[in-house]
CSV table of C-alpha atoms and ligand atoms in Angstrom, one decimal:
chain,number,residue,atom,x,y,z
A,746,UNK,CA,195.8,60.2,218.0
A,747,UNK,CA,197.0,61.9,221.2
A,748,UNK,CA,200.2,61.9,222.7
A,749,UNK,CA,199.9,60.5,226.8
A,750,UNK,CA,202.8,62.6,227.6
A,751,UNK,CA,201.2,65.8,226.4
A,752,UNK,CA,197.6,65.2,227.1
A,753,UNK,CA,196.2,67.0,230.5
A,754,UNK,CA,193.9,64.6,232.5
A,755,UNK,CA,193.1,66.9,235.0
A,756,UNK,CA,189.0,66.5,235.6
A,757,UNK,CA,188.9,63.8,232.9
A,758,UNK,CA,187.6,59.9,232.9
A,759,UNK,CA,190.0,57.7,231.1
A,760,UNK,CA,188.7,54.2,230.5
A,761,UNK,CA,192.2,52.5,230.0
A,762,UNK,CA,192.6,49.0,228.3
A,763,UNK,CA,195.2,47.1,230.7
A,764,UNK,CA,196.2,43.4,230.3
A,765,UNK,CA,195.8,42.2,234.0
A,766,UNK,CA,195.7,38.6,232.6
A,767,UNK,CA,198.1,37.7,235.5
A,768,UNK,CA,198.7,33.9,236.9
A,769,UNK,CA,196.9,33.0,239.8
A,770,UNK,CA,196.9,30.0,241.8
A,771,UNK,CA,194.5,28.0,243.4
A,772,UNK,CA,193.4,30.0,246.0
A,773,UNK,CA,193.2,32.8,243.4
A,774,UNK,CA,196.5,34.9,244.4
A,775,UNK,CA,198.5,36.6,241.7
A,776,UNK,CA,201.8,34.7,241.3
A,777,UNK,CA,203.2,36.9,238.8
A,778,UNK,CA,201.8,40.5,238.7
A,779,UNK,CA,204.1,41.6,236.0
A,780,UNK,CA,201.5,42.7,234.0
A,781,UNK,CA,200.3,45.1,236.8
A,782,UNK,CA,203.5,46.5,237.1
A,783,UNK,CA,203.8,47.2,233.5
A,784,UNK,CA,200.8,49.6,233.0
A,785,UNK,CA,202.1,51.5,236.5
A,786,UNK,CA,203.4,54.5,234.5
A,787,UNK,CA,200.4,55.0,232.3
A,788,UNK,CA,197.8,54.5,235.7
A,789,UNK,CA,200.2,57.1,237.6
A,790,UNK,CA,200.8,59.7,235.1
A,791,UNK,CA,196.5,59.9,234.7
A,792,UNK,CA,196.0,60.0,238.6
A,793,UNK,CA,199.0,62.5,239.0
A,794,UNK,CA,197.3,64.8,236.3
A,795,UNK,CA,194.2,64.6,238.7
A,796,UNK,CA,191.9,62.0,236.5
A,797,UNK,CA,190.2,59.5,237.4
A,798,UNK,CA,190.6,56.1,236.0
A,799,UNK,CA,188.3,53.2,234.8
A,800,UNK,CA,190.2,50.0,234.8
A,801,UNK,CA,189.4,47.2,232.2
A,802,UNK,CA,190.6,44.1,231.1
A,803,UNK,CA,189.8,40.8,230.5
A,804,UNK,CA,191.1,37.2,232.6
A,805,UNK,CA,191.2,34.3,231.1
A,806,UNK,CA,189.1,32.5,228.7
A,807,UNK,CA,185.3,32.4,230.8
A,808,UNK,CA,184.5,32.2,227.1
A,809,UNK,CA,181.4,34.9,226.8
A,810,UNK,CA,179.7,33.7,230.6
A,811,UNK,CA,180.2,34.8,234.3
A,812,UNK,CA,182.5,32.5,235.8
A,813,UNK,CA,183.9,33.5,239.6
A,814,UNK,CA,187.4,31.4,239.1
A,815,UNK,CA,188.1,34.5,236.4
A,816,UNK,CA,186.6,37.3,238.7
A,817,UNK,CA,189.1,40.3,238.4
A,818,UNK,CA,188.0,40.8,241.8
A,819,UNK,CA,190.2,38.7,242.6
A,820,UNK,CA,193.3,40.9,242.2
A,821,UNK,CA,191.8,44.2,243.2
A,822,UNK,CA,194.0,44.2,246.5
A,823,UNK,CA,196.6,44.3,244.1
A,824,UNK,CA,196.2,46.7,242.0
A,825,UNK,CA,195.2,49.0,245.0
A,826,UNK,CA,198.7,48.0,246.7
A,827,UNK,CA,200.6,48.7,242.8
A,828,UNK,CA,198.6,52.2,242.6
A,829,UNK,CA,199.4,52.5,246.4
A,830,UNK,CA,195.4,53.8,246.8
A,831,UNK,CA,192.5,52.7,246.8
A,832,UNK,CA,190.3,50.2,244.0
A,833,UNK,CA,186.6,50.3,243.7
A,834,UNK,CA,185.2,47.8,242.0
A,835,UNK,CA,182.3,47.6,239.5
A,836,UNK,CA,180.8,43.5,239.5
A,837,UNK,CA,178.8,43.9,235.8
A,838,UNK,CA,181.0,45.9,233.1
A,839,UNK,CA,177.8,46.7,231.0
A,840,UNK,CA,176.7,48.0,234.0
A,841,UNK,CA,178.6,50.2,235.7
A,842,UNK,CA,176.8,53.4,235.3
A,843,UNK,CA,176.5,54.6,238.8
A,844,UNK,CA,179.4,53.7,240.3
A,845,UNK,CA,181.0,55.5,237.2
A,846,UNK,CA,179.3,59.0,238.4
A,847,UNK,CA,180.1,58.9,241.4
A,848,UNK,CA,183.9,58.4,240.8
A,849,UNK,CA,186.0,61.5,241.8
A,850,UNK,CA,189.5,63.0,240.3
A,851,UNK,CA,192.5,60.5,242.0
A,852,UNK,CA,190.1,57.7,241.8
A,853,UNK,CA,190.0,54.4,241.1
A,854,UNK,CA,187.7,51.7,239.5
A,855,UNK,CA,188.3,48.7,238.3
A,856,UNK,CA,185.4,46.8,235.9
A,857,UNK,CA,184.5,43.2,235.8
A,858,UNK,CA,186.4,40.6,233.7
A,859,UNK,CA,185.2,42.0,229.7
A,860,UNK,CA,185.1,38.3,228.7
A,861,UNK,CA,181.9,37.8,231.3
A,862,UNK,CA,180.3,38.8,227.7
A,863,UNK,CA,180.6,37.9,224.5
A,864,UNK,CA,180.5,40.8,223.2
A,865,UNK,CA,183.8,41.2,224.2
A,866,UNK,CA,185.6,39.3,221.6
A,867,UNK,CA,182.5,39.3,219.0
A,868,UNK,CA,182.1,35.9,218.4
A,869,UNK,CA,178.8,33.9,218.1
A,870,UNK,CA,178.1,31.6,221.1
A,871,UNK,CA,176.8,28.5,220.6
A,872,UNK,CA,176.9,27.4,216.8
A,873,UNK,CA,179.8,26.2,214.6
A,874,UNK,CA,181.6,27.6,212.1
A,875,UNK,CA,180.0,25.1,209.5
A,876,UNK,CA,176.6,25.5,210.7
A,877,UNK,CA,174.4,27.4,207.9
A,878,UNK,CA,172.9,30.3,210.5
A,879,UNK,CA,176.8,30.8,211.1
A,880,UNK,CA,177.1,34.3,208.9
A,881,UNK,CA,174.2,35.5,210.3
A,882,UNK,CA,174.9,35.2,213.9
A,883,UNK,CA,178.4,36.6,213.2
A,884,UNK,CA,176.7,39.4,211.7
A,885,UNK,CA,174.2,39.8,214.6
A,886,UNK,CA,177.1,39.5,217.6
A,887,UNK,CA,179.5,42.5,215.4
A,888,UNK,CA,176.6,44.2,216.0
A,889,UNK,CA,176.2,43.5,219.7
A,890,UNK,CA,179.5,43.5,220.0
A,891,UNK,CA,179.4,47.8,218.9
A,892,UNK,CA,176.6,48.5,221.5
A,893,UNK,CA,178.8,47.0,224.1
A,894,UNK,CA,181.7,49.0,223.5
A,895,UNK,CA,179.4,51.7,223.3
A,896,UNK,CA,178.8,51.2,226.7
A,897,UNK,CA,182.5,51.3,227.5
A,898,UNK,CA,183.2,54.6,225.9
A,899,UNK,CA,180.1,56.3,227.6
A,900,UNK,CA,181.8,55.9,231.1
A,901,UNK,CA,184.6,57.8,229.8
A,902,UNK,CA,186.2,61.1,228.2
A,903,UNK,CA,189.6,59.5,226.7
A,904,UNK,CA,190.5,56.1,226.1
A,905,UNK,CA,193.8,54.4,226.6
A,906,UNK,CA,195.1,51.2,225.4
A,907,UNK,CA,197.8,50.0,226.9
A,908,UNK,CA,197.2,46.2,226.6
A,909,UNK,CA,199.5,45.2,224.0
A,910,UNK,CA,199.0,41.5,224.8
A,911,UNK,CA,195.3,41.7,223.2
A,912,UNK,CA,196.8,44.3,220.4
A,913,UNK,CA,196.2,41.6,217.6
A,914,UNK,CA,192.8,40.9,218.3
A,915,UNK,CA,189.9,43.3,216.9
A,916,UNK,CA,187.9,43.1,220.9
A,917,UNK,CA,185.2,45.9,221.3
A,918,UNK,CA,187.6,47.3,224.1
A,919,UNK,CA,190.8,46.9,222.5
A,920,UNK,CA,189.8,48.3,219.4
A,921,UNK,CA,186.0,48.5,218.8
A,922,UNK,CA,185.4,51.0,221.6
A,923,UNK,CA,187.7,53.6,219.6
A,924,UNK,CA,185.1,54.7,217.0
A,925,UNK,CA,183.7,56.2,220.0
A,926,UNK,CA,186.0,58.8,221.1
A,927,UNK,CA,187.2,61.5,218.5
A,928,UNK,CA,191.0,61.5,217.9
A,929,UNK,CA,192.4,64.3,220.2
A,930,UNK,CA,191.1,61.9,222.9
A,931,UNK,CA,192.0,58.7,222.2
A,932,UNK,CA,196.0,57.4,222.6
A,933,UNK,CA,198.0,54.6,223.5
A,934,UNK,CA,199.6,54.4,227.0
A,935,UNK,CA,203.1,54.2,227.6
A,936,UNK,CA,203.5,50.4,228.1
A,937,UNK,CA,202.2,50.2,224.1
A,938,UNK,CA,204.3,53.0,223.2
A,939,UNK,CA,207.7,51.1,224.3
A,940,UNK,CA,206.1,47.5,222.9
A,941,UNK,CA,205.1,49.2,219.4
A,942,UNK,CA,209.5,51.1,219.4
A,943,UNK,CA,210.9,48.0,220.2
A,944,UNK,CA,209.5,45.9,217.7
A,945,UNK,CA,210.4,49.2,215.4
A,946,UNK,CA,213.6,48.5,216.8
A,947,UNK,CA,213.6,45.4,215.0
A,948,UNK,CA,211.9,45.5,211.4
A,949,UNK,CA,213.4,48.8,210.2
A,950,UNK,CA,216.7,49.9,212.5
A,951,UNK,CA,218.3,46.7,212.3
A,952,UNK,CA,222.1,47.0,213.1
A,953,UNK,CA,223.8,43.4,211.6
A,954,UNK,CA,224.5,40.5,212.2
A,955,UNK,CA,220.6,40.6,212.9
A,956,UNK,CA,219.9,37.0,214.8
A,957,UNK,CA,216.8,35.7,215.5
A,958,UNK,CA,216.0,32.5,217.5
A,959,UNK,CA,213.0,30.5,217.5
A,960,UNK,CA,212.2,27.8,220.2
A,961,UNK,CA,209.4,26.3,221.6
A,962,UNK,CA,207.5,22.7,220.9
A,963,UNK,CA,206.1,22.9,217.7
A,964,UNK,CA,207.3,24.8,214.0
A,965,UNK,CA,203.7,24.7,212.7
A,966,UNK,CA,202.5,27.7,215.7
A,967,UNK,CA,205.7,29.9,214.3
A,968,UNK,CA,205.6,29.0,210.8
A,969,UNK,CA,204.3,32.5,209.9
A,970,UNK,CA,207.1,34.5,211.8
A,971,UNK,CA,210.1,32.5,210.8
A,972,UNK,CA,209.4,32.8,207.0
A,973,UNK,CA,209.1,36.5,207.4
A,974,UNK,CA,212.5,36.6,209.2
A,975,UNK,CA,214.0,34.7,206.1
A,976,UNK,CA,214.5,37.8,204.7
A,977,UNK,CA,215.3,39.6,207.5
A,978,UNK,CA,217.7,38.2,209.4
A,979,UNK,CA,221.6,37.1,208.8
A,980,UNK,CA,221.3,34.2,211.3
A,981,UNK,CA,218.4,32.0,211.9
A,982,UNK,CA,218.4,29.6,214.9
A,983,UNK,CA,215.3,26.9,215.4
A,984,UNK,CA,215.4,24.9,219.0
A,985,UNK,CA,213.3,23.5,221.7
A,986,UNK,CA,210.9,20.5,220.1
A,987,UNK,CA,211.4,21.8,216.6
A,988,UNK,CA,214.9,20.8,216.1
A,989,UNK,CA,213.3,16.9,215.6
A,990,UNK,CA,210.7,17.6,213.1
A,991,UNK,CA,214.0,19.3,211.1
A,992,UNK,CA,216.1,16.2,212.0
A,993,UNK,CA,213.4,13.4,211.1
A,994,UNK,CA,212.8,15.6,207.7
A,995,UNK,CA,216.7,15.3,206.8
A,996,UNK,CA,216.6,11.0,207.5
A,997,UNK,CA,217.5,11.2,211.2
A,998,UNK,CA,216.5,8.7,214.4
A,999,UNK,CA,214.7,11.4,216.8
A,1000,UNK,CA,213.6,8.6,219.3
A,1001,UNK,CA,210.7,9.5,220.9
A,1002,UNK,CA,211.2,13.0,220.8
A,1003,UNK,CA,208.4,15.5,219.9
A,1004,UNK,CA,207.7,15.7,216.0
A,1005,UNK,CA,205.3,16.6,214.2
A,1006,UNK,CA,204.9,14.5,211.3
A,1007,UNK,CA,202.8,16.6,208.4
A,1008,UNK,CA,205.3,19.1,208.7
A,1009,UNK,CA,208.1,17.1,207.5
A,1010,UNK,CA,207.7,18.8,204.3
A,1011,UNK,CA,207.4,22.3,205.6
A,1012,UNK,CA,211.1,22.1,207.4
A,1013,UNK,CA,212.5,20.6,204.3
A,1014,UNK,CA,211.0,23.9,202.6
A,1015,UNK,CA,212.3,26.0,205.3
A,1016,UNK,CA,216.1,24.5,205.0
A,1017,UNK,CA,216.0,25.0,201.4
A,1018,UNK,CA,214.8,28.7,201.4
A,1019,UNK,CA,217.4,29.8,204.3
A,1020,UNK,CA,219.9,27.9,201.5
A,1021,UNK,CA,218.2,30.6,199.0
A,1022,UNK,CA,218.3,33.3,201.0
A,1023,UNK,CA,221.6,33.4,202.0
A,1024,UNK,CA,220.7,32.7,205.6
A,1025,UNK,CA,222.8,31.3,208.1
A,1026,UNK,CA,220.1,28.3,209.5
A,1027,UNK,CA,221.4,26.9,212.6
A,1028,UNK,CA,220.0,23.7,214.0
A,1029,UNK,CA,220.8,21.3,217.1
A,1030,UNK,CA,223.4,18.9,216.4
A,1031,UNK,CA,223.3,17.5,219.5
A,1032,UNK,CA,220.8,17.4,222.5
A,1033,UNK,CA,219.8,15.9,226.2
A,1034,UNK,CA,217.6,12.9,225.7
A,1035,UNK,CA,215.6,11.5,228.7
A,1036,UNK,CA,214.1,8.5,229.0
A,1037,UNK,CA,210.9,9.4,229.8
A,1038,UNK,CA,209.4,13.1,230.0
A,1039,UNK,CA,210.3,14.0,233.6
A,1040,UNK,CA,212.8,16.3,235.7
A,1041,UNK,CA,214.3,13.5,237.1
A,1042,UNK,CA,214.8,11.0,233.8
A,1043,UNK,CA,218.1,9.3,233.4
A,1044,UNK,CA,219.8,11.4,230.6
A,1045,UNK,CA,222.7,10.9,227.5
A,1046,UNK,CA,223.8,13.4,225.5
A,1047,UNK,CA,223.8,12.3,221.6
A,1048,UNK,CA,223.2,13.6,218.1
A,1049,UNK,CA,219.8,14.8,217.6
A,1050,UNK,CA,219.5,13.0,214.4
A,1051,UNK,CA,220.7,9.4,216.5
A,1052,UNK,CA,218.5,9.3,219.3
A,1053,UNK,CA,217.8,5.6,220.7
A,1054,UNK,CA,214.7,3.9,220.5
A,1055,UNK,CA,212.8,5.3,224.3
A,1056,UNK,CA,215.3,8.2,224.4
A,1057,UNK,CA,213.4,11.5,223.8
A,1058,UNK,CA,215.6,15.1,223.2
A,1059,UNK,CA,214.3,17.4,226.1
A,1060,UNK,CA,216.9,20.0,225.5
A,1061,UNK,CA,219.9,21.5,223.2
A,1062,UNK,CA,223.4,19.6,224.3
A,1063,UNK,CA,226.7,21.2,224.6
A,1064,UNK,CA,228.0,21.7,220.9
A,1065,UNK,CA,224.7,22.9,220.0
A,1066,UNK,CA,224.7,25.7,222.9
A,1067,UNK,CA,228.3,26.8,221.7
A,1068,UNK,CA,227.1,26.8,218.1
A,1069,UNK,CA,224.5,29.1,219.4
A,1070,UNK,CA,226.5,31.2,221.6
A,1071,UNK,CA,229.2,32.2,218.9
A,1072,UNK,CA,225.8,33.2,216.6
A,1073,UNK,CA,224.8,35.2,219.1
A,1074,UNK,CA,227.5,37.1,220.7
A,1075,UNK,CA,228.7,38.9,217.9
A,1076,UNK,CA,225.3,39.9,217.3
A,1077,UNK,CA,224.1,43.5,217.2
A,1078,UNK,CA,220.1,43.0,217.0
A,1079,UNK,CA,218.6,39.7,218.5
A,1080,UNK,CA,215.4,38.4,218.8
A,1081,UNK,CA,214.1,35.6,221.0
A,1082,UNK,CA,211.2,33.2,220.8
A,1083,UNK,CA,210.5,30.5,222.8
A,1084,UNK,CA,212.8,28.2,224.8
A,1085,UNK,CA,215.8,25.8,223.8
A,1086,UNK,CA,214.3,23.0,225.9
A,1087,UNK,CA,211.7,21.9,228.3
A,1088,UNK,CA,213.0,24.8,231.1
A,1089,UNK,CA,209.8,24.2,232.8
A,1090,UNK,CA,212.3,20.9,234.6
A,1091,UNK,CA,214.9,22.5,236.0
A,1092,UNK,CA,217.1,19.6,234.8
A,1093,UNK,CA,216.3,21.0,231.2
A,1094,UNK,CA,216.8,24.1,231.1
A,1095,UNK,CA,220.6,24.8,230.2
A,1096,UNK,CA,220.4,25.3,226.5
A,1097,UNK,CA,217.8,28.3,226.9
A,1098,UNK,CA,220.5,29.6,229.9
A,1099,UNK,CA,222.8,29.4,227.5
A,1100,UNK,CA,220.9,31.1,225.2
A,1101,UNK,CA,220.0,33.8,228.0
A,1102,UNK,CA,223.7,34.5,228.4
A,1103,UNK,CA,225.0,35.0,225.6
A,1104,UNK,CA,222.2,37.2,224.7
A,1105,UNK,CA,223.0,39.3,227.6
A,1106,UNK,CA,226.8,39.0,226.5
A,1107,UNK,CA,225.9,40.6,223.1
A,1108,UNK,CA,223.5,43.7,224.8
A,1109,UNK,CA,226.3,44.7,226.6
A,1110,UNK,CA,228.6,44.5,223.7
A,1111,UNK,CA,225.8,47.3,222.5
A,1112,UNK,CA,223.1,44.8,220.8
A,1113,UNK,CA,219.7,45.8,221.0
A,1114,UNK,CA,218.0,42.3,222.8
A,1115,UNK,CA,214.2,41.7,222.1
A,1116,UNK,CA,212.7,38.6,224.3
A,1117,UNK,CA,209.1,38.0,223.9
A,1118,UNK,CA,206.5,35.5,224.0
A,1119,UNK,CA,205.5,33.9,227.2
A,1120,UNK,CA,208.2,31.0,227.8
A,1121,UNK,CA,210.7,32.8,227.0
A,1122,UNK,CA,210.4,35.8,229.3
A,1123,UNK,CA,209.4,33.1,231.7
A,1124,UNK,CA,212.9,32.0,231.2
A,1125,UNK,CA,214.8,35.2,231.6
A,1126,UNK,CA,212.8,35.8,234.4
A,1127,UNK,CA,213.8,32.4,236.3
A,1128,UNK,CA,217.4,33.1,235.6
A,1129,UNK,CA,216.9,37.0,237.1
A,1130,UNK,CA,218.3,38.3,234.0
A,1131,UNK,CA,215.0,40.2,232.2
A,1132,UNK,CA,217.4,43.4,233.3
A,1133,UNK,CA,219.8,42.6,231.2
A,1134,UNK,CA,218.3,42.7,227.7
A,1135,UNK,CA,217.3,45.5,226.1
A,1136,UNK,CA,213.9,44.8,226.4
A,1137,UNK,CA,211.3,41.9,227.4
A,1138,UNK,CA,208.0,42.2,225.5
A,1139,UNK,CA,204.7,41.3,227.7
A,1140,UNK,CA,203.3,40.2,224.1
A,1141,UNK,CA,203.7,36.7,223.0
A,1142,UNK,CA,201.1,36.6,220.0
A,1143,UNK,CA,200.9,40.0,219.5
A,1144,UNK,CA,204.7,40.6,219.3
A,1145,UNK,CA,205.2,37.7,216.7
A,1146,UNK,CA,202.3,38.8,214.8
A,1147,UNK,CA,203.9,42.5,214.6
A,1148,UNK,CA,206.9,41.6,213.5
A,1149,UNK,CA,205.3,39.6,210.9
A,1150,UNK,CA,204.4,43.1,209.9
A,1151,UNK,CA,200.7,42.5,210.3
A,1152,UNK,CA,199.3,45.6,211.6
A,1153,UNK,CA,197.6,45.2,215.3
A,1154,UNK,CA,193.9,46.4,215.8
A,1155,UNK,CA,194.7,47.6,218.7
A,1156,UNK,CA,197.3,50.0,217.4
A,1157,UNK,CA,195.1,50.7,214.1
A,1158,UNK,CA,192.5,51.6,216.0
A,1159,UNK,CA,193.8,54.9,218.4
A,1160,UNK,CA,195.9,55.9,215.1
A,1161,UNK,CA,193.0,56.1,212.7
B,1936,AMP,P1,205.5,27.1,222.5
B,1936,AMP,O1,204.3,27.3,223.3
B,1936,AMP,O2,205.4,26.5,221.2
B,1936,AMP,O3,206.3,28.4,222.5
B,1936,AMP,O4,206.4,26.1,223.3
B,1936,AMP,C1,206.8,26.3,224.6
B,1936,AMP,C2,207.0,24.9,225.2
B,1936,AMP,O5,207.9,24.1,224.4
B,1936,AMP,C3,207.5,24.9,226.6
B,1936,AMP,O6,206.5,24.5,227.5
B,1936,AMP,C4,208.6,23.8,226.5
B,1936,AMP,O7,208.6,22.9,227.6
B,1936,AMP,C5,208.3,23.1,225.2
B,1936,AMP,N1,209.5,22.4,224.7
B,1936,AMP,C6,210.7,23.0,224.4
B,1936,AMP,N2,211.6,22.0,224.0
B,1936,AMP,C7,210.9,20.9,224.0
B,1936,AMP,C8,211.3,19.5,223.7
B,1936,AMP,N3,212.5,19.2,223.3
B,1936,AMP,N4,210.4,18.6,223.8
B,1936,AMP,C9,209.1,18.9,224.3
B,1936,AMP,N5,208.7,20.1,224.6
B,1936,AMP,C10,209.6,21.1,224.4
């Protein structure tokens, strides 16, 4: 694998992997273009060498057909206005072998959403998993799926992933497309660099206490990541719409809060092994319950294991945030997952502020701060403190999956 820093793009094509998967709204404006921002140092370091750059990525899920609503030409203004030049753009991915040519050092182009095919992602179109020509057609679109990255890597000299949102799947341009270029000329950009350190940061320089906190609406999406913590981590706190499957499991009245009922078993489990373990499982003891699911619900604050009848938890209550807050303080490596609450309602979203703050309290005590997964940096970002930790991960599946310690394709692939 090469090194961005070192390698000379001067003269060179680089087909770079971004994750412009940004937000837009209904008249198809970026809300949030984060993501754009994030893969500025890789772009400009290429354009500065004097390359010239081939953008791709993929926008939401047009699931293998053309579909305008997911257009990246959408957000080419964008892009040009991040670079600060300007962005051609290329409507047909496959087919982009002119426009390609005639692209000169300094410039810019910027293909067609990847998931217009798909090849893209690799899997069959149109039949079911239980359907008896299934293995076949797998077979079949793999292949597909090789010619079409193929295609990607013949635009280019050197490829660059710096899409570490799409780093756990196995995509012909996140990973596929490598087999193509020989290893001097294939890296990963800098945006992947500082993703692939901090999660480092995590699994094998961990200063103690090491606390990790999980939130979010459901245990059965995290299960994999908090049992691989276990034995990690010296403090383990679950919130959000978790804390009531764990509080029905132990015998408690959650109201009508958010459960999920076949995994009653699985946070019995969970409390045992942190018991096991040695691990320091903190749970809600008290919460906000509304009385129906809106910003403006009439609110109590009680147990969360003695929630009325009509009362639903919505978010972590006062001696729950405090029981948080001295966890995390004296922290010196934290991890965060997922909100305390529903912080989407603005009347819901002190426990995860809580949270916020007294993870900022422990990185300036010298803890190293990992946020990641979409809600969560959502929240930091809504309180304006995503400076303040150490760092804010633009993965949310590919982050957990990593520090499950599954290795990412995407990573795999430029290494190999
Ligand atoms: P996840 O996608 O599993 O990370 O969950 C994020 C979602 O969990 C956010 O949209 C929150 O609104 C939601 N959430 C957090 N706490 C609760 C709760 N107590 N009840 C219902 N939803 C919740």
């Amino acid at each position: 694998m090469a090194n961005i820093d070192k390698y000379n793009f001067a003269g060179k094509k680089a087909i770079v992997r971004v994750d412009f998967n940004v937000p837009l709204d209904e008249n198809g404006h970026v809300t949030d273009d984060t993501r754009i921002r994030g893969a500025l140092p890789t772009l400009k370091k290429i354009l500065a060498d004097g390359g010239s750059l081939i953008l791709m990525s993929h926008m939401g899920k047009p699931k293998g057909k053309v579909n305008p609503k997911f257009s990246l030409a959408q957000i080419r203004e964008d892009v040009a206005k991040a670079l600060g030049t300007d962005v051609k753009f290329a409507p047909d991915c496959a087919n982009a072998d002119e426009a390609v040519a005639e692209l000169k050092p300094g410039e810019v182009l910027l293909l067609e959403n990847l998931r217009f095919y798909p090849e893209e992602e690799g899997k069959p179109v149109g039949i079911d998993k239980a359907d008896p020509g299934y293995d076949a057609a797998k077979k079949e679109m793999k292949e597909r799926q090789k010619d079409f990255a193929k295609k990607l890597a013949s635009y280019a000299d050197v490829y660059v992933n710096d899409a570490f949102g799409t780093a756990h799947r196995k995509h012909a341009s996140t990973a596929v497309i490598a087999d193509y270029f020989d290893k001097e000329n294939k890296m990963l950009g800098y945006l992947m660099e500082k993703e692939v350190k901090a999660v480092d940061n995590i699994l094998s320089d961990i200063k103690r206490p090491f606390t990790a906190i999980m939130g979010g609406s459901k245990v059965s999406t995290k299960i994999g990541i908090i049992e691989n913590l276990m034995d990690k981590v010296d403090n383990l706190i679950l919130c959000g719409g978790m804390t009531y499957t764990f509080a029905k499991a132990q015998g408690g009245k959650i109201g009508d809060s958010i459960v999920e009922d076949d995994k009653l078993d699985l946070a019995l489990d969970i409390i045992k092994k942190a018991k096991e373990k040695g691990v320091n499982l903190i749970l809600g003891s008290d919460c906000i319950a509304a009385d129906s699911f809106s910003n403006d619900a009439k609110t109590i604050v009680c147990p969360a294991n003695d929630i009325p009848d009509g009362w639903q938890g919505l978010d972590a209550g006062p001696e729950t945030r405090k029981a948080f807050a001295e966890a995390i303080i004296p922290s010196k490596t934290i991890l965060w997952n997922g909100p305390a609450g529903v912080f989407e309602f603005d009347n819901f979203t002190g426990g995860s502020r809580a949270i916020a703050d007294a993870i900022v309290k422990a990185t300036d005590n010298g803890a190293f701060s990992l946020v990641g997964g979409g809600d969560s940096v959502a929240c930091v970002n809504k309180f304006g403190l995503a400076d303040s930790v150490s760092y804010v991960s633009t993965g949310g599946g590919a982050l957990l999956e990593a520090i499950e310690g599954k290795v990412l394709p995407g990573v795999a692939a430029v290494k190999e």
